[in-house]
Short mmCIF file of C-alpha atoms in Angstrom, two decimals:
data_model
loop_
_atom_site.label_atom_id
_atom_site.label_comp_id
_atom_site.label_asym_id
_atom_site.label_seq_id
_atom_site.Cartn_x
_atom_site.Cartn_y
_atom_site.Cartn_z
CA ASN A 1 26.45 39.04 94.94
CA LYS A 2 26.46 36.55 97.81
CA GLU A 3 27.23 32.87 97.48
CA ARG A 4 24.25 30.52 97.97
CA ILE A 5 24.70 27.84 100.62
CA GLU A 6 24.49 24.34 99.16
CA VAL A 7 22.85 21.89 101.56
CA GLY A 8 22.05 18.19 101.23
CA ILE A 9 21.96 14.74 102.78
CA ASP A 10 24.21 11.74 102.12
CA SER A 11 22.47 8.39 101.65
CA LEU A 12 18.80 9.27 102.12
CA ALA A 13 16.59 6.18 101.89
CA VAL A 14 13.79 4.21 103.55
CA ASP A 15 14.76 2.89 107.02
CA VAL A 16 17.55 5.45 107.52
CA ASN A 17 17.57 6.70 111.12
CA THR A 18 20.44 9.21 110.89
CA LEU A 19 20.58 12.20 108.56
CA HIS A 20 24.16 12.96 107.46
CA ILE A 21 23.79 16.64 106.56
CA LYS A 22 26.38 18.59 104.53
CA THR A 23 26.60 22.31 103.81
CA SER A 24 29.03 24.12 101.49
CA VAL A 25 29.73 26.58 104.33
CA PRO A 26 30.96 25.48 107.78
CA GLY A 27 28.92 26.76 110.72
CA ALA A 28 25.66 27.07 108.80
CA THR A 29 22.40 26.84 110.75
CA VAL A 30 20.06 24.22 109.27
CA VAL A 31 16.36 23.80 110.06
CA ILE A 32 15.29 20.16 109.54
CA LYS A 33 11.67 19.43 108.61
CA ILE A 34 9.99 16.08 107.97
CA ASN A 35 6.48 16.14 106.48
CA GLY A 36 6.23 19.85 107.27
CA ALA A 37 7.03 19.46 110.98
CA GLU A 38 10.19 21.13 112.26
CA ILE A 39 12.16 18.43 114.09
CA ASP A 40 15.35 20.33 114.95
CA THR A 41 17.70 23.22 114.19
CA ILE A 42 21.38 22.31 114.05
CA THR A 43 24.70 24.01 113.22
CA THR A 44 27.19 22.27 110.95
CA ASP A 45 30.75 21.76 112.21
CA GLY A 46 34.02 23.17 110.83
CA PHE A 47 33.77 20.76 107.88
CA GLY A 48 30.13 21.68 107.09
CA THR A 49 28.75 18.37 108.40
CA PHE A 50 26.36 17.18 111.10
CA ALA A 51 24.84 13.77 111.90
CA LYS A 52 21.28 14.02 113.22
CA GLY A 53 19.77 10.89 114.78
CA LEU A 54 16.03 10.46 114.28
CA ASP A 55 13.46 9.10 116.74
CA ALA A 56 12.03 6.85 114.01
CA LYS A 57 13.35 5.45 110.74
CA LEU A 58 12.38 7.28 107.57
CA GLN A 59 9.46 5.82 105.65
CA GLY A 60 8.74 5.92 101.93
CA GLY A 61 6.83 9.01 100.83
CA GLN A 62 8.02 11.26 103.68
CA ARG A 63 9.09 14.76 102.58
CA VAL A 64 12.43 15.96 103.99
CA VAL A 65 13.32 19.66 103.80
CA LEU A 66 16.53 21.37 104.95
CA GLU A 67 16.76 25.17 105.13
CA ALA A 68 20.32 26.50 105.58
CA HIS A 69 21.30 29.99 106.74
CA LYS A 70 24.48 31.86 107.61
CA ASP A 71 25.03 35.60 107.75
CA GLY A 72 26.79 36.89 104.63
CA TYR A 73 25.40 34.12 102.39
CA ASN A 74 22.19 33.51 100.47
CA ASP A 75 20.02 30.88 102.15
CA GLY A 76 20.03 27.38 100.69
CA LYS A 77 17.23 24.83 100.56
CA PHE A 78 17.11 21.08 99.93
CA ARG A 79 13.90 19.10 99.55
CA THR A 80 13.16 15.55 98.53
CA ILE A 81 10.74 12.71 99.06
CA VAL A 82 12.08 9.52 100.63
CA ARG A 83 11.98 6.59 98.20
#
């Protein structure tokens, strides 16, 4: 039984222009999608964090999805709609 990676974002809201991503496992690869479009793939640091600047501020109603992966763990997924 493998541990599932927990992945999420601190302080997600309208007008945010930086995603502060956290994973339960350091060094996880995270695919970032906004409204279905892949905007980047990042790797979290030794603390399981990464700050991703965005080209435009988030707007209400946008769907944000994070898909986390690391060998030896079950993939994790986070999804929400910006409010």
